[in-house]
XYZ file of C-alpha atoms in Angstrom:
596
model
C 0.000 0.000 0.000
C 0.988 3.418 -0.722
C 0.414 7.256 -0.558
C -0.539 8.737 -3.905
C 0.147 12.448 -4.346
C -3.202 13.601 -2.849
C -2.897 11.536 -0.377
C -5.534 9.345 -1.287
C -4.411 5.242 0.021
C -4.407 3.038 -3.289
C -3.476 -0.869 -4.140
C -1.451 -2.216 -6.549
C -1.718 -5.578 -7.785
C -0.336 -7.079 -10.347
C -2.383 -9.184 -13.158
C -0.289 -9.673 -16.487
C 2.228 -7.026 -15.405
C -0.720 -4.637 -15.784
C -1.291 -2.569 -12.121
C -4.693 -2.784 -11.202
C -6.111 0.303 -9.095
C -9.086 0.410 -6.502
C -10.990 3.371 -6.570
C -10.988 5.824 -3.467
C -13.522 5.433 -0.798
C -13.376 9.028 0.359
C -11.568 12.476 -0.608
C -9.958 15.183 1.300
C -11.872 18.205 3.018
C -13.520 20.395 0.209
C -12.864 17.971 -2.974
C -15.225 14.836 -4.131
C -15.126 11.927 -6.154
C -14.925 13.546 -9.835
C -17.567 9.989 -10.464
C -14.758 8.060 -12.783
C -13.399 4.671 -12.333
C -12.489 2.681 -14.911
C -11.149 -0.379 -13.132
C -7.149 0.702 -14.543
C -6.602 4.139 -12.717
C -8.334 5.885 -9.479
C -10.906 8.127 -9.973
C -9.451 11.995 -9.190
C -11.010 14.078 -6.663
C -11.784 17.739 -7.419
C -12.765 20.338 -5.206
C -16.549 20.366 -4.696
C -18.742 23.351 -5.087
C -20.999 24.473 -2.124
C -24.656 23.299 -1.850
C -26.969 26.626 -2.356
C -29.155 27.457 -0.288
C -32.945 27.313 -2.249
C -35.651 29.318 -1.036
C -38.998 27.720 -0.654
C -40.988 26.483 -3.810
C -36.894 25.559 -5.284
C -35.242 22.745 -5.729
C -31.079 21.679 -7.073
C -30.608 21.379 -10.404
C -28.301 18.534 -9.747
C -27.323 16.165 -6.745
C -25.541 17.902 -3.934
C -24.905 16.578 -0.855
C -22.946 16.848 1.975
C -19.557 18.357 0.814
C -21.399 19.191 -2.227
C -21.139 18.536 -5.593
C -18.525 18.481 -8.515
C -20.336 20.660 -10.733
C -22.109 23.934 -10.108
C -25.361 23.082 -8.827
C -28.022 25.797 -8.774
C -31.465 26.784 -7.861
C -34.820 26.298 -9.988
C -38.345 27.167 -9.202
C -40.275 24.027 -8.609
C -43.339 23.981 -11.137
C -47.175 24.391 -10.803
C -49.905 22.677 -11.338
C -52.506 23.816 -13.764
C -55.668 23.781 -12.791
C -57.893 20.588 -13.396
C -54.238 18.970 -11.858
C -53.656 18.212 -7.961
C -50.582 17.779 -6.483
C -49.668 14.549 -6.351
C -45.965 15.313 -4.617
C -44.826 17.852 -3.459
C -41.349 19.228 -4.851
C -38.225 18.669 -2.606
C -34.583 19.440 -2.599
C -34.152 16.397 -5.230
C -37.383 16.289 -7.164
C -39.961 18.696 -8.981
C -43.466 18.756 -8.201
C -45.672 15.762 -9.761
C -49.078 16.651 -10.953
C -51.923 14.114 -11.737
C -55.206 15.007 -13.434
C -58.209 15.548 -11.385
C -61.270 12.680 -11.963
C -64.180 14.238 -13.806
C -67.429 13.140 -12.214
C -70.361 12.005 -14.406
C -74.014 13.116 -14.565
C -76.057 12.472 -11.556
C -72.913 13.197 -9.418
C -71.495 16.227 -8.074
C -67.332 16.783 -6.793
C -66.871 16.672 -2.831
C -64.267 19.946 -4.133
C -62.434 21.730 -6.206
C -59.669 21.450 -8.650
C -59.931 24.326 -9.974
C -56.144 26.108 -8.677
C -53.836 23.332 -9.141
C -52.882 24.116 -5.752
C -54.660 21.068 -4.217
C -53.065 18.157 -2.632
C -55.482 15.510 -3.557
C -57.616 14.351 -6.219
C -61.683 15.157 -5.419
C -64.477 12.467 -5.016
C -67.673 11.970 -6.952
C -70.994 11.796 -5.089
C -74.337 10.703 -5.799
C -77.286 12.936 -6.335
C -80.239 12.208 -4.936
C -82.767 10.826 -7.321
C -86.695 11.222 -7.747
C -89.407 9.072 -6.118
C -91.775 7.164 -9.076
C -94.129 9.464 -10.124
C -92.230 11.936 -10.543
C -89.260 13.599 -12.700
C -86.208 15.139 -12.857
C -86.457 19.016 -13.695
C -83.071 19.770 -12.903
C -80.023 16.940 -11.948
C -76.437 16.851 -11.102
C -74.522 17.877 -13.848
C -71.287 15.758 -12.747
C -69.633 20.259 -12.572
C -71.793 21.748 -9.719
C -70.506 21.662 -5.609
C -73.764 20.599 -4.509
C -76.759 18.008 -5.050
C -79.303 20.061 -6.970
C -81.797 17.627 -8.047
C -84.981 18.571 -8.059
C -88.336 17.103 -9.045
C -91.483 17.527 -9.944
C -95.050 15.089 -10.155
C -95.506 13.831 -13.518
C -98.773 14.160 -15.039
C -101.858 12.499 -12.980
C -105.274 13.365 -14.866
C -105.832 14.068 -18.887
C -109.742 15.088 -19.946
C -112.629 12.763 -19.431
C -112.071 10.863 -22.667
C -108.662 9.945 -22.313
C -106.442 7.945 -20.081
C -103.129 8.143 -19.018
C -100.691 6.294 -20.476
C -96.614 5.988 -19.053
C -95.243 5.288 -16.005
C -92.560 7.568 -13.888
C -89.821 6.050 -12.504
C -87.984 8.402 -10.934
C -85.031 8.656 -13.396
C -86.654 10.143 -16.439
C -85.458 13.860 -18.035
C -89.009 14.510 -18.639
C -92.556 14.336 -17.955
C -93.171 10.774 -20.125
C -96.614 10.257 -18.843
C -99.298 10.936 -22.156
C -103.115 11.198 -22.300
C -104.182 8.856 -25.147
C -108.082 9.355 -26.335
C -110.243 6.612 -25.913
C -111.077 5.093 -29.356
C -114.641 4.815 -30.534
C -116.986 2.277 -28.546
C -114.986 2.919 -25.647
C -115.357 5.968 -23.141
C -113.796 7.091 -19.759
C -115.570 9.621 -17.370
C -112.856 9.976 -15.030
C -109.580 12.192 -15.191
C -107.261 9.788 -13.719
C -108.137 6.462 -15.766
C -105.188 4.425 -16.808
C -107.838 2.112 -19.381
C -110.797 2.845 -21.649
C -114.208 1.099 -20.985
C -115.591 -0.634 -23.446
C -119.593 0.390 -23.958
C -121.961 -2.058 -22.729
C -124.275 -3.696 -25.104
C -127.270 -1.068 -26.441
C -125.321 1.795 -25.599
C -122.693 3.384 -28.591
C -119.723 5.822 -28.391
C -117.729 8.304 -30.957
C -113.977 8.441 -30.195
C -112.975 11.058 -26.901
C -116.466 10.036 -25.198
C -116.810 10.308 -21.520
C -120.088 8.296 -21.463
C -121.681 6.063 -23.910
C -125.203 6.717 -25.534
C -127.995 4.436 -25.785
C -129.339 3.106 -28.642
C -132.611 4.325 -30.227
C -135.835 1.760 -29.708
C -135.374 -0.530 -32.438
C -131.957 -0.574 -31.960
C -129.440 -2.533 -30.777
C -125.179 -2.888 -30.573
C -122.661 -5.314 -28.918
C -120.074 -4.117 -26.248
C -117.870 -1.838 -27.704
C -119.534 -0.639 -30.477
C -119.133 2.796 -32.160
C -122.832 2.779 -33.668
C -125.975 1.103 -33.087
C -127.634 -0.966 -35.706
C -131.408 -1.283 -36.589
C -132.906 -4.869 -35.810
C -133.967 -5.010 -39.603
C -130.653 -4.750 -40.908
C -130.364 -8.288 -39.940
C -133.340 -10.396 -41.118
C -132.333 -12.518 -43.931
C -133.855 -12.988 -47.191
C -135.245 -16.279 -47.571
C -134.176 -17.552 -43.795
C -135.690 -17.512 -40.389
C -133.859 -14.385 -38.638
C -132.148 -15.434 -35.542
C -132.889 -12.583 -33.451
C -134.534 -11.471 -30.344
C -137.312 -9.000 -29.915
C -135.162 -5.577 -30.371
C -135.457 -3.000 -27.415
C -132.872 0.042 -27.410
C -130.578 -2.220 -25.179
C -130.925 -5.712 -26.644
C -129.045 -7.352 -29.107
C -130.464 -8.661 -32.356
C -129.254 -11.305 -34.550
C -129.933 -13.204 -37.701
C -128.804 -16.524 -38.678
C -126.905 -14.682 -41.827
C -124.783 -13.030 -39.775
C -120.759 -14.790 -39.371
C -120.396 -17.355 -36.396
C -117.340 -17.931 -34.576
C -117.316 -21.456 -33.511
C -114.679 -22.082 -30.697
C -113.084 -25.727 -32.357
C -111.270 -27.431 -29.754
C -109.415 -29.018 -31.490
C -107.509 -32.794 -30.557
C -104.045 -34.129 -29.701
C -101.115 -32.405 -28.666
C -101.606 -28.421 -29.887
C -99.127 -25.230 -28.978
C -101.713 -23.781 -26.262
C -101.745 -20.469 -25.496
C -99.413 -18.474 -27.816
C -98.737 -15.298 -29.165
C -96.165 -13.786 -31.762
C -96.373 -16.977 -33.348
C -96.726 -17.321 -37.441
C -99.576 -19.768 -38.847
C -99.869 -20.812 -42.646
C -102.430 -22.979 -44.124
C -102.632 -25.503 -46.718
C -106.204 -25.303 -48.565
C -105.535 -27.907 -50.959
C -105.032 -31.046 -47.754
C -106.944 -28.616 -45.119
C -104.038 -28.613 -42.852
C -102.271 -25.750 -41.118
C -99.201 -25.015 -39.572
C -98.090 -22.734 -36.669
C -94.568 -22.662 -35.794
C -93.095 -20.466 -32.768
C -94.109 -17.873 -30.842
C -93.794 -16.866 -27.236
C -95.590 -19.785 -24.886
C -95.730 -18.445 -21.052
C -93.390 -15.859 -22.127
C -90.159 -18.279 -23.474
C -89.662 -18.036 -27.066
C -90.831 -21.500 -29.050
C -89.230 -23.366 -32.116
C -91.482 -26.352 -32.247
C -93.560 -26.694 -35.300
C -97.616 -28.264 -35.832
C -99.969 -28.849 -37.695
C -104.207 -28.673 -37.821
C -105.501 -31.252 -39.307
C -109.009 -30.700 -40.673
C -110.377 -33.154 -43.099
C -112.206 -35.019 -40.182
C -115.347 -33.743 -38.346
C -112.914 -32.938 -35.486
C -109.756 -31.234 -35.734
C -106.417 -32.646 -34.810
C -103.454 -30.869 -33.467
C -99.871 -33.018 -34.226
C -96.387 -32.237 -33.061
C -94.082 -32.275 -35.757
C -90.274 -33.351 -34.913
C -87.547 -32.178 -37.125
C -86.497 -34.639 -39.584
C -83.054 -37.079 -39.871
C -80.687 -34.070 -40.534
C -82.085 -32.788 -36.566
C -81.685 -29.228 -38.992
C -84.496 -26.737 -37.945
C -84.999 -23.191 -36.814
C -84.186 -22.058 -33.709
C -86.854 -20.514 -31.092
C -88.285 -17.280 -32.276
C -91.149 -14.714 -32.305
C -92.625 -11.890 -34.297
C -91.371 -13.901 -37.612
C -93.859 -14.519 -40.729
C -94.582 -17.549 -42.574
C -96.201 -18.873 -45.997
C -97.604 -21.861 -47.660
C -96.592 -22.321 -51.429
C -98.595 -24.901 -52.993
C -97.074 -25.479 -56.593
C -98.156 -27.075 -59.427
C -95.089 -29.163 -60.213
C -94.781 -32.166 -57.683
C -91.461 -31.889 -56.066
C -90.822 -28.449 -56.753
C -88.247 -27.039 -54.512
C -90.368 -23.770 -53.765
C -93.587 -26.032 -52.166
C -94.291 -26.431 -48.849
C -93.872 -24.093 -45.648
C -91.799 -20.986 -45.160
C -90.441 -19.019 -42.428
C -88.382 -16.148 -42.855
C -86.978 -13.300 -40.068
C -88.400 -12.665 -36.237
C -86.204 -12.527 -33.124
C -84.762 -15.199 -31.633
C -83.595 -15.504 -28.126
C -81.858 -12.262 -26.867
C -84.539 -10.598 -29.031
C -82.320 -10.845 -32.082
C -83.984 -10.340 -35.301
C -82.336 -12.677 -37.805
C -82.380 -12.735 -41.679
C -82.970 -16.008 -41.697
C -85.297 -17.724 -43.987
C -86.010 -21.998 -43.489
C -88.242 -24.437 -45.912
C -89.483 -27.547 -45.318
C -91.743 -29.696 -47.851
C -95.260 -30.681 -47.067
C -95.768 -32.461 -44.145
C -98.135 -35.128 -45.275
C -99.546 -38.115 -43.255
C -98.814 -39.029 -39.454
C -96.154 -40.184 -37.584
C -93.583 -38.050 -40.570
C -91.225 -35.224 -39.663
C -89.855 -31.746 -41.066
C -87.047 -31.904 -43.383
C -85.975 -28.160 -42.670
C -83.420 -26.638 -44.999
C -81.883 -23.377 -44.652
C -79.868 -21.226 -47.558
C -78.062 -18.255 -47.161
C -78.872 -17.218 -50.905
C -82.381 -17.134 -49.461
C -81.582 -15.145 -46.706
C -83.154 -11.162 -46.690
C -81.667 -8.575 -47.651
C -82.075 -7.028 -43.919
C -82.557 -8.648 -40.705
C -86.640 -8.325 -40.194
C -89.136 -8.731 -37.563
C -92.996 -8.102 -37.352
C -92.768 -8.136 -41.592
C -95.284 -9.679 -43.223
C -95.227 -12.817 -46.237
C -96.937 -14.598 -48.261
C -96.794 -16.975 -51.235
C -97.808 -16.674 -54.951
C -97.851 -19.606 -57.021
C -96.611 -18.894 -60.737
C -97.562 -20.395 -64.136
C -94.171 -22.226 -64.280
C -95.263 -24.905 -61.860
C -93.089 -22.915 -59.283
C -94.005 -19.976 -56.753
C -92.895 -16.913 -55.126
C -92.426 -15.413 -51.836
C -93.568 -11.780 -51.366
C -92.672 -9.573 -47.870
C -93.504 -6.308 -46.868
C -92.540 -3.933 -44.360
C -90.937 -5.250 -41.164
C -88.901 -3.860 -37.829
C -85.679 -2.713 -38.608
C -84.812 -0.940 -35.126
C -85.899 -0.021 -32.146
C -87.737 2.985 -33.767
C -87.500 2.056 -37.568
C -89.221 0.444 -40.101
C -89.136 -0.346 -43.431
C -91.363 0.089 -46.532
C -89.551 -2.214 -48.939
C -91.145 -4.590 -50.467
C -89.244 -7.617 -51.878
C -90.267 -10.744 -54.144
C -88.286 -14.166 -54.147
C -88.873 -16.270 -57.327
C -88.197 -20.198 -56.590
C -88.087 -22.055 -59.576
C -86.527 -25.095 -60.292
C -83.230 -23.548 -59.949
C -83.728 -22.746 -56.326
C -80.657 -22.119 -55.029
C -80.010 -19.066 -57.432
C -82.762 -17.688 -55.999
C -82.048 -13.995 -54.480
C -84.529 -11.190 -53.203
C -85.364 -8.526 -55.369
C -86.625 -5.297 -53.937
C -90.056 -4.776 -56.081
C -90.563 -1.312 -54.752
C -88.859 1.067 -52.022
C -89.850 4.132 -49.714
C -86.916 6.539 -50.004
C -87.791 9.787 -48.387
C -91.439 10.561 -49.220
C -91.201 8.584 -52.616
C -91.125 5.138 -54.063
C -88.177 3.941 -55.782
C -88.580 0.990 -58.611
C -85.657 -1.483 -59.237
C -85.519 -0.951 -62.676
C -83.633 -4.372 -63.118
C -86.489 -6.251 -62.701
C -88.980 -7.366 -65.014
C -91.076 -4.935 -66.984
C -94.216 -6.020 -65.599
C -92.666 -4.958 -62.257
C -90.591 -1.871 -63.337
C -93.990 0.198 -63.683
C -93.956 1.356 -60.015
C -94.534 5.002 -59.217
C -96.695 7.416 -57.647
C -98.532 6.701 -54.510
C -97.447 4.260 -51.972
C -97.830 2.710 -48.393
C -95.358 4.487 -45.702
C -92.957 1.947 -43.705
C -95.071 0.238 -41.111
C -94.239 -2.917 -39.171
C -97.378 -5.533 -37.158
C -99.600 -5.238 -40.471
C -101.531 -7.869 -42.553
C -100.629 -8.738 -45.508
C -102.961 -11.488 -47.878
C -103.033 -12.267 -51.438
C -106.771 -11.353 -52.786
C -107.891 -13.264 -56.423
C -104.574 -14.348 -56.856
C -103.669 -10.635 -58.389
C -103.630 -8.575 -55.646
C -101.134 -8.280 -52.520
C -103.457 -6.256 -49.884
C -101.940 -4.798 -46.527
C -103.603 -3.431 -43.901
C -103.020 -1.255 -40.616
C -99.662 -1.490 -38.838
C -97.509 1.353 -36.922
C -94.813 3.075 -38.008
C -91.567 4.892 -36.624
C -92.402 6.817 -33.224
C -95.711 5.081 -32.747
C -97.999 6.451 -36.209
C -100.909 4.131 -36.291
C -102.347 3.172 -39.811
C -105.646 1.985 -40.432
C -105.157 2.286 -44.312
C -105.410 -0.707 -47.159
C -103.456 -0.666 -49.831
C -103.050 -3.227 -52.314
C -100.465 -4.102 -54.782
C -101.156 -5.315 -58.414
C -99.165 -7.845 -59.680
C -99.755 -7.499 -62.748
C -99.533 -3.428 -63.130
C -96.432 -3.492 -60.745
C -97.855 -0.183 -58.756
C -99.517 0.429 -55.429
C -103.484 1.390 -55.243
C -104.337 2.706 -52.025
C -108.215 1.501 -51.277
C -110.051 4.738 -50.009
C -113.119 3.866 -47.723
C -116.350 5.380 -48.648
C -118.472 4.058 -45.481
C -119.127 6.359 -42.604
C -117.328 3.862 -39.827
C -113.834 2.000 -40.669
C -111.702 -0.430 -38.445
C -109.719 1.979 -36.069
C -105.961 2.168 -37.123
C -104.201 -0.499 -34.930
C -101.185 -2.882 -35.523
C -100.423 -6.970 -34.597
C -103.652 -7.193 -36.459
C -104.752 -10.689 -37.987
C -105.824 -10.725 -41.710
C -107.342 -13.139 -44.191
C -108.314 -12.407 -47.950
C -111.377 -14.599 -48.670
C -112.334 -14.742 -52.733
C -112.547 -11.051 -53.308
C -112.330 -10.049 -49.969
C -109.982 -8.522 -47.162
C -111.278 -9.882 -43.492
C -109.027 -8.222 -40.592
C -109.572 -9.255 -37.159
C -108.431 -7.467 -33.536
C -105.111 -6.003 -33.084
C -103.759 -3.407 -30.773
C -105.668 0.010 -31.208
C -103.378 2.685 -28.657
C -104.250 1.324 -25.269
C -106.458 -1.019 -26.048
C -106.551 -4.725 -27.911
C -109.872 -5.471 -30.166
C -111.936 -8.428 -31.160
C -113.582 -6.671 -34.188
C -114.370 -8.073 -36.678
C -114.167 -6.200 -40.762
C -114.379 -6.921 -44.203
C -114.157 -4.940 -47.300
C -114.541 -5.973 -51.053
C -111.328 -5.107 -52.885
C -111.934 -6.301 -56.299
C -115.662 -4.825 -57.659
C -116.289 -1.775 -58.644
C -118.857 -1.759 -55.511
C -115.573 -2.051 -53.208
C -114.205 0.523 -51.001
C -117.020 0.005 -47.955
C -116.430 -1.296 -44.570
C -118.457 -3.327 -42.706
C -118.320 -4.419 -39.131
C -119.526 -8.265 -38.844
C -120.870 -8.854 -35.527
C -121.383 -12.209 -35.074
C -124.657 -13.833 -34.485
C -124.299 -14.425 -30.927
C -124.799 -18.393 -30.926
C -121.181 -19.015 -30.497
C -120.069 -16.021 -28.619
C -116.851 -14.171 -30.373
C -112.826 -14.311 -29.436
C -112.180 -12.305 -26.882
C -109.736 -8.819 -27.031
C -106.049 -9.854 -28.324
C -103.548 -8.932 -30.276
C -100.263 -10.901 -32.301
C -102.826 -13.809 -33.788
C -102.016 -16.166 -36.264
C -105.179 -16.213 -39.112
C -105.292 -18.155 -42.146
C -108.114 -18.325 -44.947
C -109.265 -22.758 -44.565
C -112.376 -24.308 -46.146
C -113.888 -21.600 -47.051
C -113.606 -19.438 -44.126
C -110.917 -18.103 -41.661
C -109.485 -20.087 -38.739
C -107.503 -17.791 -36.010
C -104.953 -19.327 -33.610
């Protein structure tokens, strides 16, 4: 060991007659470590410069310690937060001031403080606003900015005029008064300001829409619960039969053994029960029809059967899927279609489903086929294709099926659910022919912003669209009437428009006709309405009319020049009628209309 010339004790050691040098542990009075030490020579020592001495709010621009440092170190101001920052640490001798960014708090909250300096030494808290009891609503609420809770309420609407009822619920959370007064639609009435349901008029009495009490009818007269006029006993003797009527007083009901009977069939075997948003298709030529899906105590179905009803008492049959095991899946709010064809075997015949919403309420683009399901103890050979798929996922649409003079058939839809709030007025053709699986939709006609729009690359007979035509709608009828005419009826649109309207399309002419009622009374506009065409005829049955579901009963003759006039068909009493509902499955069957 040995003295070097600062005095500083050092080691030699020998390793391939190179000296190896350890580097100094310390340094005299007023010099430091210059930091270098290479392994082959000792680090020097310099003389140190003084600490400073920093004020408050500075910090060193470099590390000094102790003796100090070997470079100048000096004083910097430590830096500020801005505001919407807090001080996360505090700045120190050695390090600057670290600044995080304050939380913003969300509507329906308010901040606990501010952060509005920078100055602040911790980040502020979000708390909840009060909220509104049901009933009433929010006219003011916690912006997620303010210092304080400032929600405030106020009662939603509790009365509308005699003639009306109230319609919405307040929760507590909603922006705005959502409770409505919706007017009581004709044969109903409501006297009180607070009514939540419109009550049907009793039989003999009669009510416009908006009444708060229901008139009785005239001597001679006579109406059935829920009528909107009264009708005179005479109008219902029958020419050449023995009326079916009691003696008419003003509040007694007469009938006639011409006017329509339901008949309640109760049918055999194992049926789907009670259903709703199911889809129902019939086959005149074997008097069979089918109803697949639908919602059965509220759980979405995909089991398939059939009404038998060549035999003096109908049979219901559960149909399994066939050896493949393919078949749709569980669905509602779909459509469906029997195409009876000409050519045996042809791959357009037999049932079709297309669209709804599956599980998750989904709607789906789907469309399945199976051939006719003839004779007991068979099964459904479901196929799917996704050339056949629609153009759009669809639910609440309506189909049905057109035979053509090739043997073959098409498959027509209409309107549909597109959204939560939209619809569509497209209406679309599929043409099956023995080259099925080149089959695609073709959109026939379109509503584009107040006007129809033609796909001109169709054929000519259906490139002739223009001028008037139905607006988007979704929960209407659609039937084919004479084999010529596609009819639709009713439905609601985007934001809740009710239609009551009947259009009809015409094959042949490729254009919409709109059917203008000249009768004094019409079918109230309503949607998830059930509909029939019978020969020459549109039937449409019940439906959901604003607050209220119908069992009504209309017809209207759509081919004659005598068309264009509603009538009501009460039914002759001997068999009672269906009661209120909405979502039915109807199909035209032996000359008359079977509802499931």
């Amino acid at each position: 060991a040995a003295l070097n010339a600062a005095g500083v004790a050092i080691m030699h050691a020998t390793h391939r007659d190179a000296p190896m040098l350890c580097c100094p542990s310390s340094c005299p009075a007023g010099q430091v470590p210059t930091g270098r030490c290479e392994g082959n020579h000792a680090a020097d020592c310099t003389d140190a410069f003084p600490c400073p001495t920093c004020s408050d709010n500075q910090r060193y621009s470099g590390f000094c310690e102790g003796a100090g440092s070997a470079s100048q170190v000096t004083c910097l101001d430590c830096a500020s937060c801005s505001p919407g920052q807090y001080v996360a640490r505090p700045c120190d001798f050695s390090n600057d001031t670290m600044c995080e960014a304050c939380q913003s708090c969300p509507q329906f909250t308010y901040p606990n403080g501010s952060c509005t300096t920078g100055a602040e030494t911790s980040d502020i808290e979000c708390i909840a606003c009060s909220s509104c009891p049901a009933g009433q609503y929010l006219t003011s609420f916690c912006s997620g900015t303010g210092s304080n809770d400032t929600t405030r309420c106020a009662p939603c609407r509790a009365s509308c005029p005699a003639g009306s009822v109230l319609s919405g619920e307040c929760t507590g959370s909603d922006l705005r008064d959502i409770v409505t007064c919706e007017v009581c639609p004709t044969g109903t009435y409501s006297p009180s300001t607070s009514a939540r349901e419109c009550v049907p008029c009793p039989p003999g009495f009669f009510s416009g829409q908006s009444a708060t009490e229901c008139l009785p009818c005239s001597s001679g007269e006579y109406s059935e619960e829920g009528s909107l006029q009264c009708l005179s006993c005479s109008d219902w003797e029958c020419s050449g039969a023995t009326p079916y009527r009691s003696l008419c007083t003003g509040n007694s009901s007469g009938y006639c053994s011409g006017s329509p009977a339901w008949t309640d069939m109760n049918p055999s075997g194992s049926g789907p029960g009670p259903i709703r948003a199911h889809a129902v298709a019939s086959d005149p030529s074997t008097n069979m029809m089918y109803a697949f899906g639908g919602f059965k105590g509220g759980v979405r179905s995909g089991l398939l059967y059939r009404l038998t009803m060549d035999t003096s008492v109908l049979n219901w049959q559960l149909i399994a899927a066939g050896p493949s095991g393919a078949e749709p899946a569980a669905r509602a709010y779909h459509a469906a279609a029997f195409l009876r064809t000409a050519i045996a075997g042809s791959p357009a015949a037999g049932l079709w489903l297309s669209g709804g919403a599956k599980v998750g309420n989904k709607a789906t683009q789907e469309v399945w086929r199976t051939p006719p399901v003839v004779g007991t103890g068979v099964s459904a050979n479901w196929t799917i294709s996704a050339s056949h798929a629609l153009p759009k996922a669809l639910e609440r649409h309506a189909m049905v099926a057109v035979p053509t003079a090739d043997g073959h058939g098409e498959l027509w839809v209409y309107g549909g659910k597109t959204g939560v709030q939209e619809a569509t007025g497209d209406l679309m053709v599929l043409r099956v022919g023995a080259s099925a699986s080149s089959a695609r939709w073709e959109v026939v006609d379109r509503f584009v912003n107040g006007t129809n729009v033609t796909n001109a690359t169709v054929s000519v007979r259906r490139a002739l669209a223009g001028g008037p035509q139905p607006k988007p709608r979704w929960g209407h009828g659609m039937s084919v009437v004479g084999g010529t005419h596609l009819c639709l009826f009713g439905g609601q649109g985007p934001w809740s428009e009710l239609f009551n309207d009947l259009w009809c399309w015409i094959m042949a002419e490729g254009k919409w006709t709109e059917i203008e009622s000249v009768s004094l009374v019409e079918p109230v506009a309503r949607h998830s309405v059930g509909m029939v065409g019978v020969a020459s005829e549109v039937w449409v049955f019940g439906g959901r009319a604003g607050a209220l579901r119908t069992n009504d009963l209309w017809k209207i003759e759509v081919l004659s020049e005598g068309g264009g006039v509603w009538l009501e068909m009460l039914s002759d009493g001997r068999e009672g009628s269906p009661q209120e509902r909405e979502l039915v499955g109807m199909a035209e069957i032996k000359g008359g209309m079977i509802m499931v």
